[in-house]
Every structure is written in C-alpha cells, then in structure tokens.
PDB file of C-alpha atoms in Angstrom:
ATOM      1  CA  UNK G   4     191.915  94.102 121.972  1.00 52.00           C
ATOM      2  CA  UNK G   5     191.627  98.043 122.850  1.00 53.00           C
ATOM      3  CA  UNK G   6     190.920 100.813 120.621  1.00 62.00           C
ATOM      4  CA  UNK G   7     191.142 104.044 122.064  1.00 68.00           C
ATOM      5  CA  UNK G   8     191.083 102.545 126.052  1.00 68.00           C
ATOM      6  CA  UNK G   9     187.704 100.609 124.789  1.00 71.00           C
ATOM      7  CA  UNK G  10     187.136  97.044 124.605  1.00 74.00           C
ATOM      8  CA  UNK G  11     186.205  95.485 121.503  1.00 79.00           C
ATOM      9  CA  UNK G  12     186.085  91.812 122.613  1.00 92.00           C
ATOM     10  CA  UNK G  13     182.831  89.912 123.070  1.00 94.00           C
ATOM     11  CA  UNK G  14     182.280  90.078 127.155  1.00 96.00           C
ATOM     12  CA  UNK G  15     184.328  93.615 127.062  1.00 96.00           C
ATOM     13  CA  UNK G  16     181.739  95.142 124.942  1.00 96.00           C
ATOM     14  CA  UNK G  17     178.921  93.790 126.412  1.00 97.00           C
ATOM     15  CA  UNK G  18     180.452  95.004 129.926  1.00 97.00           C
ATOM     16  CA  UNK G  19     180.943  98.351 128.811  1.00 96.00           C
ATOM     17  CA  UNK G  20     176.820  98.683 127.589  1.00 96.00           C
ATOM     18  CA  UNK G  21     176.047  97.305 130.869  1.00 98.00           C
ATOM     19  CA  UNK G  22     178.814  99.704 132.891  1.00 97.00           C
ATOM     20  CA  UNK G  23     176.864 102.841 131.041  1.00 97.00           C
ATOM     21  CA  UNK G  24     173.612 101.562 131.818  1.00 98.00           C
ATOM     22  CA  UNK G  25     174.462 100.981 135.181  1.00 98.00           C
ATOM     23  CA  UNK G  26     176.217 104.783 135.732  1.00 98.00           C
ATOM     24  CA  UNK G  27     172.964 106.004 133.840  1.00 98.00           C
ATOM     25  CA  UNK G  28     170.488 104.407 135.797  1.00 98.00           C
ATOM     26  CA  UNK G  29     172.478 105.596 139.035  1.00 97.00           C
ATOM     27  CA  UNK G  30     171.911 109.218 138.349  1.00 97.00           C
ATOM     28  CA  UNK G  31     168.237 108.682 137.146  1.00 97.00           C
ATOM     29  CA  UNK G  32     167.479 107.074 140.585  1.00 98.00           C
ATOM     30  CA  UNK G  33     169.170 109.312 142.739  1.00 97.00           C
ATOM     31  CA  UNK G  34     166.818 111.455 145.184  1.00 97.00           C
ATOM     32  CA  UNK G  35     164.319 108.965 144.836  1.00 98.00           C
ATOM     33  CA  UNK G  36     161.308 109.133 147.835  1.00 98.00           C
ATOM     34  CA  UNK G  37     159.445 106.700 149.416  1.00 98.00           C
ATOM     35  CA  UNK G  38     155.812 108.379 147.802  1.00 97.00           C
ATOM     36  CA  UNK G  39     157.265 108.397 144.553  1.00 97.00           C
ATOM     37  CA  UNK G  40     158.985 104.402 144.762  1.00 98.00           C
ATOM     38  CA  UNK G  41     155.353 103.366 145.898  1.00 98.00           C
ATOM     39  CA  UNK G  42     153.001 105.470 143.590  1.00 97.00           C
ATOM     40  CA  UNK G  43     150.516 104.307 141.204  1.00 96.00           C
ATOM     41  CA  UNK G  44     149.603 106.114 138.592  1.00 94.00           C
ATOM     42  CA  UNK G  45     146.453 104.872 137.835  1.00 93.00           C
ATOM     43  CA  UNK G  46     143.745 101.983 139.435  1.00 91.00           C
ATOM     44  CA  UNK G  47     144.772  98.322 139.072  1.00 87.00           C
ATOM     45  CA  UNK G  48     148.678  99.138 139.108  1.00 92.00           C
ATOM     46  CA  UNK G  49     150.271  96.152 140.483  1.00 94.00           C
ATOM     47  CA  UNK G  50     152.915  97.201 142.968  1.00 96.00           C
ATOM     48  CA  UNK G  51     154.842  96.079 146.335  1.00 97.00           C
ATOM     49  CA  UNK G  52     152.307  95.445 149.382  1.00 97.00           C
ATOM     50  CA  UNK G  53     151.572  93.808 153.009  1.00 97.00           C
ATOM     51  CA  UNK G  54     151.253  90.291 152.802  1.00 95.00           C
ATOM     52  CA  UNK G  55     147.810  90.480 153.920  1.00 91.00           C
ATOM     53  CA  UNK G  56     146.985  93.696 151.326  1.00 93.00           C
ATOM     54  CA  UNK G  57     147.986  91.706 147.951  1.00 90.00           C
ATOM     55  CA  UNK G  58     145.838  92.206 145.258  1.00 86.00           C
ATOM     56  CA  UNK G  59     146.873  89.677 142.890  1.00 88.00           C
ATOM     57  CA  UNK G  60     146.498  86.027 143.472  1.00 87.00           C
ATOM     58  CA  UNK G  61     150.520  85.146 143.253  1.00 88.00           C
ATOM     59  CA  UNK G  62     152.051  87.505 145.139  1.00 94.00           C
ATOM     60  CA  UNK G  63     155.478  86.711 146.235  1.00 95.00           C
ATOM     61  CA  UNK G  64     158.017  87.390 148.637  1.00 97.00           C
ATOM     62  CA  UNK G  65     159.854  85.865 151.530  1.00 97.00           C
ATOM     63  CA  UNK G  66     159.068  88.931 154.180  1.00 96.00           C
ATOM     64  CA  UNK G  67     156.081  91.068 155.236  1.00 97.00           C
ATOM     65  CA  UNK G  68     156.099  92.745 152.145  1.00 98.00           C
ATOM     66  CA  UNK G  69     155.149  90.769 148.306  1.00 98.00           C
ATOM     67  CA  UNK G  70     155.378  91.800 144.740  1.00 96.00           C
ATOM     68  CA  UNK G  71     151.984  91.524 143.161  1.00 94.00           C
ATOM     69  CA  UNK G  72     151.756  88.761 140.034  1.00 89.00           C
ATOM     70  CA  UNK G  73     148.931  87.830 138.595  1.00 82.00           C
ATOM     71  CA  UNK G  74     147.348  84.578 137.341  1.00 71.00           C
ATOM     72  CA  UNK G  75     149.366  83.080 134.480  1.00 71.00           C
ATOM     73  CA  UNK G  76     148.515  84.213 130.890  1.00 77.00           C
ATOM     74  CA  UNK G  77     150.794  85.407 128.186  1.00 79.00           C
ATOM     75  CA  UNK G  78     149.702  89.051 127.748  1.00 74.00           C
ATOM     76  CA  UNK G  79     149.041  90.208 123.607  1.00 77.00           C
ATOM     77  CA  UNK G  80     151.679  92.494 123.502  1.00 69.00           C
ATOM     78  CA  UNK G  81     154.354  89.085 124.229  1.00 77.00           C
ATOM     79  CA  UNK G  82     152.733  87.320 121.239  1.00 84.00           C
ATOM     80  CA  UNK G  83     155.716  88.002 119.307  1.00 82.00           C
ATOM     81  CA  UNK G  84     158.184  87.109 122.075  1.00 80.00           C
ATOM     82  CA  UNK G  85     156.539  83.338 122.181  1.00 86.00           C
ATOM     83  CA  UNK G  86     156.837  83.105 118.416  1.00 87.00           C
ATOM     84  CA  UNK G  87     160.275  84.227 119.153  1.00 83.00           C
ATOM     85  CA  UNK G  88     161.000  81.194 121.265  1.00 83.00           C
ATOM     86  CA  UNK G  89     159.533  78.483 119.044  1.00 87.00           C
ATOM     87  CA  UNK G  90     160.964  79.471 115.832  1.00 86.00           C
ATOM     88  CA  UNK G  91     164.091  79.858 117.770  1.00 79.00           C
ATOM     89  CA  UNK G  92     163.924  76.189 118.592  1.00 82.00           C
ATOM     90  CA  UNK G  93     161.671  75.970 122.281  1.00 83.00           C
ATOM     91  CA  UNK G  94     159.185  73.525 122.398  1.00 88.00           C
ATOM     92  CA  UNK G  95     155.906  73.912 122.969  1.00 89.00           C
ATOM     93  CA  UNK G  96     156.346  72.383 126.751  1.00 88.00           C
ATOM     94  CA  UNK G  97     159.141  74.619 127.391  1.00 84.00           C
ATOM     95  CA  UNK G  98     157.720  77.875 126.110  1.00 84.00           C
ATOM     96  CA  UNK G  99     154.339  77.168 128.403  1.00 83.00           C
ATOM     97  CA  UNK G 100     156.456  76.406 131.365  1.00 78.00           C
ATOM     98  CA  UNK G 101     158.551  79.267 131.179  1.00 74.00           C
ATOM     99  CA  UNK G 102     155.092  81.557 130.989  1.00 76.00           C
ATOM    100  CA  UNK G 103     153.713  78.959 133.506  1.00 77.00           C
ATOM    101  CA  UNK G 104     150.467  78.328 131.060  1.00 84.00           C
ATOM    102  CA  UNK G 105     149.491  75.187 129.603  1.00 87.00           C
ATOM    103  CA  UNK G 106     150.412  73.972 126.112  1.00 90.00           C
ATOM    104  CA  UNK G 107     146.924  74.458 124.914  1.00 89.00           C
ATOM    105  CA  UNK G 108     147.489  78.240 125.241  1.00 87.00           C
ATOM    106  CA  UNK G 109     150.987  78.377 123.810  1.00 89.00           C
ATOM    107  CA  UNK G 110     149.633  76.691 120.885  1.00 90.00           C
ATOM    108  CA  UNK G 111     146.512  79.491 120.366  1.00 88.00           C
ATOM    109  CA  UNK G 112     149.184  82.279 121.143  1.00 87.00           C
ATOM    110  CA  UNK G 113     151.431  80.794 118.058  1.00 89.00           C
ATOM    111  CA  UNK G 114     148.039  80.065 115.898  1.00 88.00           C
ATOM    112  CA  UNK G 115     146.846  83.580 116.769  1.00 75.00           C
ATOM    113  CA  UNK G 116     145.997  85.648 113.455  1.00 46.00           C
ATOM    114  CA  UNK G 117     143.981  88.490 112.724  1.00 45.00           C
ATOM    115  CA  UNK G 118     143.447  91.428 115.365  1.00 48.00           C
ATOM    116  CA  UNK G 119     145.216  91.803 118.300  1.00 49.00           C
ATOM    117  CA  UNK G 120     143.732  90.991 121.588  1.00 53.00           C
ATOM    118  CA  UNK G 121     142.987  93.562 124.041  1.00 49.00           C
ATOM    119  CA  UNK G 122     146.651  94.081 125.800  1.00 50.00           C
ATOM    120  CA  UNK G 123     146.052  93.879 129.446  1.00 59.00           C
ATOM    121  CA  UNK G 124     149.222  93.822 130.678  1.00 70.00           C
ATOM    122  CA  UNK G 125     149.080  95.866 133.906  1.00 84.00           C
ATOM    123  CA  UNK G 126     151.010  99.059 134.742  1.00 91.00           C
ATOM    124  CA  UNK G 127     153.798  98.773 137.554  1.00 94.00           C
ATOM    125  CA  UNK G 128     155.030 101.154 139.878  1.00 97.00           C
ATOM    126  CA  UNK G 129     158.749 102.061 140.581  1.00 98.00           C
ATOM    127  CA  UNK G 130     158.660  99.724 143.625  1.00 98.00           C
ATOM    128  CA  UNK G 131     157.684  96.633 141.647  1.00 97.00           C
ATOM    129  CA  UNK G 132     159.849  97.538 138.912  1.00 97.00           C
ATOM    130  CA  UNK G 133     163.436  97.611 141.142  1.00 98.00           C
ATOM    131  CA  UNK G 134     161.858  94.602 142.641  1.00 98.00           C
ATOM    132  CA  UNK G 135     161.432  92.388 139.147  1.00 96.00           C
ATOM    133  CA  UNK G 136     165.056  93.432 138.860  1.00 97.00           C
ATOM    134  CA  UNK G 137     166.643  92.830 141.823  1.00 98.00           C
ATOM    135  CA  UNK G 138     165.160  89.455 142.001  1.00 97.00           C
ATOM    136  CA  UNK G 139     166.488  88.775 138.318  1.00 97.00           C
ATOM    137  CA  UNK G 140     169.776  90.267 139.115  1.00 98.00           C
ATOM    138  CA  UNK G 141     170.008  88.229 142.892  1.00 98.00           C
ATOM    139  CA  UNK G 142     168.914  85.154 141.127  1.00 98.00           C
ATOM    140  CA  UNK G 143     171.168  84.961 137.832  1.00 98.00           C
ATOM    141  CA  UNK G 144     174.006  85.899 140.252  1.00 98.00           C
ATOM    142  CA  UNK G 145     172.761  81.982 142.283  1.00 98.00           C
ATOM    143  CA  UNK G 146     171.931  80.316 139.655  1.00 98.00           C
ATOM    144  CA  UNK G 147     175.408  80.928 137.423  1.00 98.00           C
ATOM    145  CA  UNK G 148     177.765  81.841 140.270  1.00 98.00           C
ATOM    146  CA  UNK G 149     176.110  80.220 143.346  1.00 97.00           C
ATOM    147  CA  UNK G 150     174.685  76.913 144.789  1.00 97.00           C
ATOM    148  CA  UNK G 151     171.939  77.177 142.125  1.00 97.00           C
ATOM    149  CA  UNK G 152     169.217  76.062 144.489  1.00 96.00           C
ATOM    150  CA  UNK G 153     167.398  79.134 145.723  1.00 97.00           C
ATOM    151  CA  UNK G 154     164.093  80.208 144.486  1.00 96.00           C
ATOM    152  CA  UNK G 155     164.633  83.605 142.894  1.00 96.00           C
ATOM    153  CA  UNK G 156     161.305  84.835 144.302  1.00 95.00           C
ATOM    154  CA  UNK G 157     162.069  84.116 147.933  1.00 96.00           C
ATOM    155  CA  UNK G 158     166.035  85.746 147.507  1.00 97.00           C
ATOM    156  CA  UNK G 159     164.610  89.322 147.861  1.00 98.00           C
ATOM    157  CA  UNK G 160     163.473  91.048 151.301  1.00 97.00           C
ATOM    158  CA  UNK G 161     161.103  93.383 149.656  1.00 98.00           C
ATOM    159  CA  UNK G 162     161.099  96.798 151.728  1.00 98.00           C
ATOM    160  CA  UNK G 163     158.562 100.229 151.624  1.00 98.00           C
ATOM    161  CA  UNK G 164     161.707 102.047 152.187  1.00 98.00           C
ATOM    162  CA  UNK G 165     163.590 103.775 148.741  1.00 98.00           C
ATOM    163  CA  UNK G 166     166.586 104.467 150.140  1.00 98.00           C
ATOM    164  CA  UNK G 167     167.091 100.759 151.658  1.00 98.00           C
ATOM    165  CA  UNK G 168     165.966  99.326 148.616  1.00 98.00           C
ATOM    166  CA  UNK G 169     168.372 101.020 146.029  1.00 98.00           C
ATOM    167  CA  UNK G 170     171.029 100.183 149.260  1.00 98.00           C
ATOM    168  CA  UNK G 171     170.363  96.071 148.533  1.00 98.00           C
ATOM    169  CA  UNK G 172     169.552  96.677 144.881  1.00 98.00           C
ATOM    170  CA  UNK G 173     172.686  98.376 143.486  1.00 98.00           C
ATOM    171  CA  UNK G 174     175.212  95.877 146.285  1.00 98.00           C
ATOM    172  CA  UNK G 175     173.612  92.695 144.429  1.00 98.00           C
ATOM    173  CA  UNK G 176     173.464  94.339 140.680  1.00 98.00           C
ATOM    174  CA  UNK G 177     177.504  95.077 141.491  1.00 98.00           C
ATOM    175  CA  UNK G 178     178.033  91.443 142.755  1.00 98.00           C
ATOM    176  CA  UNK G 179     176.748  90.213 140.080  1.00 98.00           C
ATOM    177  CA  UNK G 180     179.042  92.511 137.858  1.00 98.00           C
ATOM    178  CA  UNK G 181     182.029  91.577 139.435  1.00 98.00           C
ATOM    179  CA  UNK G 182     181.347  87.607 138.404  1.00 98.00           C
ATOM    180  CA  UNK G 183     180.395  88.047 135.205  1.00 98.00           C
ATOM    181  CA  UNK G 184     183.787  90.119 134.802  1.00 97.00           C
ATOM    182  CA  UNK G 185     185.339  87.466 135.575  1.00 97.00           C
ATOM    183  CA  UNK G 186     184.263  84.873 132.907  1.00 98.00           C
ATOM    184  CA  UNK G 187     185.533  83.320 130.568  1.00 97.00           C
ATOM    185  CA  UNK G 188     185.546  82.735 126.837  1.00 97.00           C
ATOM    186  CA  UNK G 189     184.817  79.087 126.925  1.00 98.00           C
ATOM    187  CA  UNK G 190     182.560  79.958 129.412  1.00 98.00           C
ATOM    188  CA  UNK G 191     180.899  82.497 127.376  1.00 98.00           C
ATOM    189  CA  UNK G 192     180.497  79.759 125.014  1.00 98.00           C
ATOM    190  CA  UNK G 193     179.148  76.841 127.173  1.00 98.00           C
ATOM    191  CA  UNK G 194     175.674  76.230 126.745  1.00 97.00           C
ATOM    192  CA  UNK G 195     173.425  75.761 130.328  1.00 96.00           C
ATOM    193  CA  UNK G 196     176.813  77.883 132.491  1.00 98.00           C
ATOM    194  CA  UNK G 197     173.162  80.120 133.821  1.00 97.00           C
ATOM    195  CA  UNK G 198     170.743  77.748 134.933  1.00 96.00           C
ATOM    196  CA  UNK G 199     167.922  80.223 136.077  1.00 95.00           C
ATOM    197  CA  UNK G 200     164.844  78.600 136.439  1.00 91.00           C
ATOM    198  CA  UNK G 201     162.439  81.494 135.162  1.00 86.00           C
ATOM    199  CA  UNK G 202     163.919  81.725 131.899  1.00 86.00           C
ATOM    200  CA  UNK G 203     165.618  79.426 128.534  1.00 84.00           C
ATOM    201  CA  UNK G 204     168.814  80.148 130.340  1.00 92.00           C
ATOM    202  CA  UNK G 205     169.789  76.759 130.165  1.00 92.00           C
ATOM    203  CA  UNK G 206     169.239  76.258 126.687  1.00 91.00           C
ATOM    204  CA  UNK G 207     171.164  78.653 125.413  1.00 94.00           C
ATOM    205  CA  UNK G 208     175.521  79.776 125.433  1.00 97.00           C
ATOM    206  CA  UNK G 209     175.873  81.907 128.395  1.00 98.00           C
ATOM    207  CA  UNK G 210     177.112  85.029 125.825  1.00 98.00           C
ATOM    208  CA  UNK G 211     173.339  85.090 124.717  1.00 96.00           C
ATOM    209  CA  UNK G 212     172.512  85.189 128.381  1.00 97.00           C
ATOM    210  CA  UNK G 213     174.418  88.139 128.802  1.00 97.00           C
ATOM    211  CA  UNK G 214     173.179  90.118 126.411  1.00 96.00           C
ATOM    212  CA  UNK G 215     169.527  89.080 127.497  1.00 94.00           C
ATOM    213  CA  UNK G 216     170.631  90.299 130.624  1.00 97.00           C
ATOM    214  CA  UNK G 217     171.590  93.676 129.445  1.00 97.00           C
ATOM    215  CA  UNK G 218     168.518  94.405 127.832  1.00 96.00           C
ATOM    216  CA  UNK G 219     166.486  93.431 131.069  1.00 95.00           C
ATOM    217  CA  UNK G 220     168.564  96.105 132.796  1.00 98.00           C
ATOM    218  CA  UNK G 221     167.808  98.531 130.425  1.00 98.00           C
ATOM    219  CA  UNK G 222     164.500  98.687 129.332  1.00 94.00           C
ATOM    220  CA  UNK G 223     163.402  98.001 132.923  1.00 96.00           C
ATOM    221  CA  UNK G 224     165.355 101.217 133.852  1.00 98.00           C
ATOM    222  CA  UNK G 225     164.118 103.213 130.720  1.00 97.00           C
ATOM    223  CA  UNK G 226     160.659 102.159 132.470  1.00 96.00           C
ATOM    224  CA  UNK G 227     161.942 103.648 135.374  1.00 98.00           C
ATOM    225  CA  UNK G 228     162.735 106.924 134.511  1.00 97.00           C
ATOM    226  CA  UNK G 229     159.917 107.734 132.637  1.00 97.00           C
ATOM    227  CA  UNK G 230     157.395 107.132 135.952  1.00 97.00           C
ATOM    228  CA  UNK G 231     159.981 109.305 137.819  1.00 97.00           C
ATOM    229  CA  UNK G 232     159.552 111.949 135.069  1.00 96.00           C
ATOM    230  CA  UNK G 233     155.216 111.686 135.311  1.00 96.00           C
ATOM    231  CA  UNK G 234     155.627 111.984 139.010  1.00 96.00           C
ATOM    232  CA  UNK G 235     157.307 114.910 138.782  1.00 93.00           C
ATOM    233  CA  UNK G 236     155.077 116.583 135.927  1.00 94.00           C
ATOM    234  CA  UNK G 237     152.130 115.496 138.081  1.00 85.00           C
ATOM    235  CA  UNK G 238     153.834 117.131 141.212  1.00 61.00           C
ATOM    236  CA  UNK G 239     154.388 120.497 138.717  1.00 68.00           C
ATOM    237  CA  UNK G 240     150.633 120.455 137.599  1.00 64.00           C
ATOM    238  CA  UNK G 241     149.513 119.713 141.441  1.00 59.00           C
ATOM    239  CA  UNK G 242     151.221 122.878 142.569  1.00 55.00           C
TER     240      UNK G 242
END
C-alpha cells in the first residue's frame, strides 16, 4: 500500500527510516579527514590502532590495524538494556553470553538497586565508531544473507585512511540494503532468518531485527556527527 508515493507496509516503512538515515548520514560524513576520523577527544578514548599499539586487552581485527575492546563488563549506563532482555524472555545464560560475562554478574546487574555505579563506559572516536558499524552491517549481511560462518570481527580490514574507509563502509551498508529489500513477509516473520552471533538475533522474528538494526545505524551516526561538530568547534577556538 502507497499513500502519497510512501510505503506504509511493515519492511517499506522500516526501509524508508533506514533510506533517510542513510542519505543523512551521507552528507554528515562527507569531507571527512584522516585527523578528524582518528581524533580523540580526551585520554583513554578507545579508537582504531597498530596491532602492536592496542591499548585494550581485546582488540580485534584481521589486518595491521584493530579496534580497541576492553575486558568484558556490562557498563551502568546498559543496566536497563539487560533488564530489557530478561523480562523480555533471555535467560540468564544467554544475556551473559551475549555481554560475554559470567552469570554471576548478570544476576548482580538485574539485582542492582539503589545508586548508580560510576558509568565508565569509554569515549570512542569517529574511527572506532564507522568501524563498530561496518562490522555490524558486514556481519548481519553473512549471517542472514551469506554462508553464516564468518566471525564478524575478522570481516573488516580496518584502515587509517577516511576516505577508504567510508569507500568499504557505505559499498557493504548498500549490500546489505539491497537484501533486506528483497525479503519477504514470511520472512519478516520467521524467527532465527538473522543468526548473528553477537546479538539475540536468533531468538527473535527477523522484523524485530530490522528495526534493531535501524536504530544501530542511527544513534551510532547521531554519535557521529556530534564528534565531527566538537572537532570543528575545537578547530574554531584553536584558530
């Protein structure tokens, strides 16, 4: 069904949030420098490095250059998102392997009361941001379109260079777009259709999927283009 030359079905509308993300995003990223991609805005930022430069103890990446990721915890400000997953029906096995804890700390997170903790979840730069995402974007593509074998984390070359990044980034974001327009309504509906490993995927109708998918995109973007903004108020107040 159209109203007006816009879709109101389920995948159409979903498509067309993603389609203005995606043109938004485009423009927001254009012009973007190799200094800017790889600057950190304050100590302790993790980021995209040398192999033999990583700062975190699970850094990851098939190439020279890794994604920093630190030892597993479930950060304060995700409290809510692990309460999230077990009222929504997760067990308490599932939920700590998806955070890659142990069940005795899933079950403190979802006894936590009182104050917050201390949120130290740890500021990323623009490079480890499009990297997060392209490896989300390269793997949901393999693991609901593809063989469904390949380690997400090892799918993604990692480069220093903007301009080649956005290059890979934007060509596997678009084949990914091109399957998913493709799908569907019983597949929309068929529990386990994504399979990737980091994530419930499996547990849940691949519609819900989609729109998890969506939000990703988005809020990683919104990220984004506010450290593109700072880096050019802090280039203003340099000069």
């Amino acid at each position: 069904m159209e109203i007006e030359g816009v879709r109101t079905d389920r995948l159409g509308l979903l498509l067309e949030q993603f389609d203005k993300a995606r043109e938004m995003a485009g423009v927001r990223l254009a012009g973007l420098g190799d200094e800017e991609y790889l600057w950190e805005p304050v100590p302790g930022c993790w980021s995209l490095r040398r192999r033999g430069e990583a700062v975190t103890p699970r850094a990851f990446g098939p190439g020279e250059w890794v994604l920093d990721l630190g030892a597993p915890d479930i950060p304060a400000s995700e409290y809510a998102e692990v309460a999230r997953q077990a009222a929504g029906g997760m067990s308490v096995a599932k939920i700590a392997d998806d955070w890659s804890v142990s069940v005795e700390r899933v079950e403190e997170v979802l006894a936590h009361t009182g104050e917050p903790e201390p949120d130290e979840t740890p500021i990323t730069t623009i490079a480890w941001r499009l990297g997060h995402l392209h490896l989300q974007f390269a793997g949901a593509w393999e693991w609901t379109f593809g063989e469904r074998r390949r380690d997400p984390k090892l799918m993604v070359d990692f480069s220093p260079s903007a301009a080649l990044t956005l290059e890979r980034f934007w060509a596997s974001v678009d084949r990914w777009r091109d399957s998913v327009g493709a799908v569907t309504d019983e597949q929309l509906d068929t529990v386990g259709f994504s399979r990737y490993p980091y994530s419930n995927d499996a547990d849940n109708p691949y519609i819900a999927v989609l729109s998890g998918d969506n939000l990703e995109f988005i809020h990683h973007m919104a990220e984004i283009a506010l450290l593109r903004d700072l880096w050019h108020a802090r280039s203003t107040a340099a000069g």
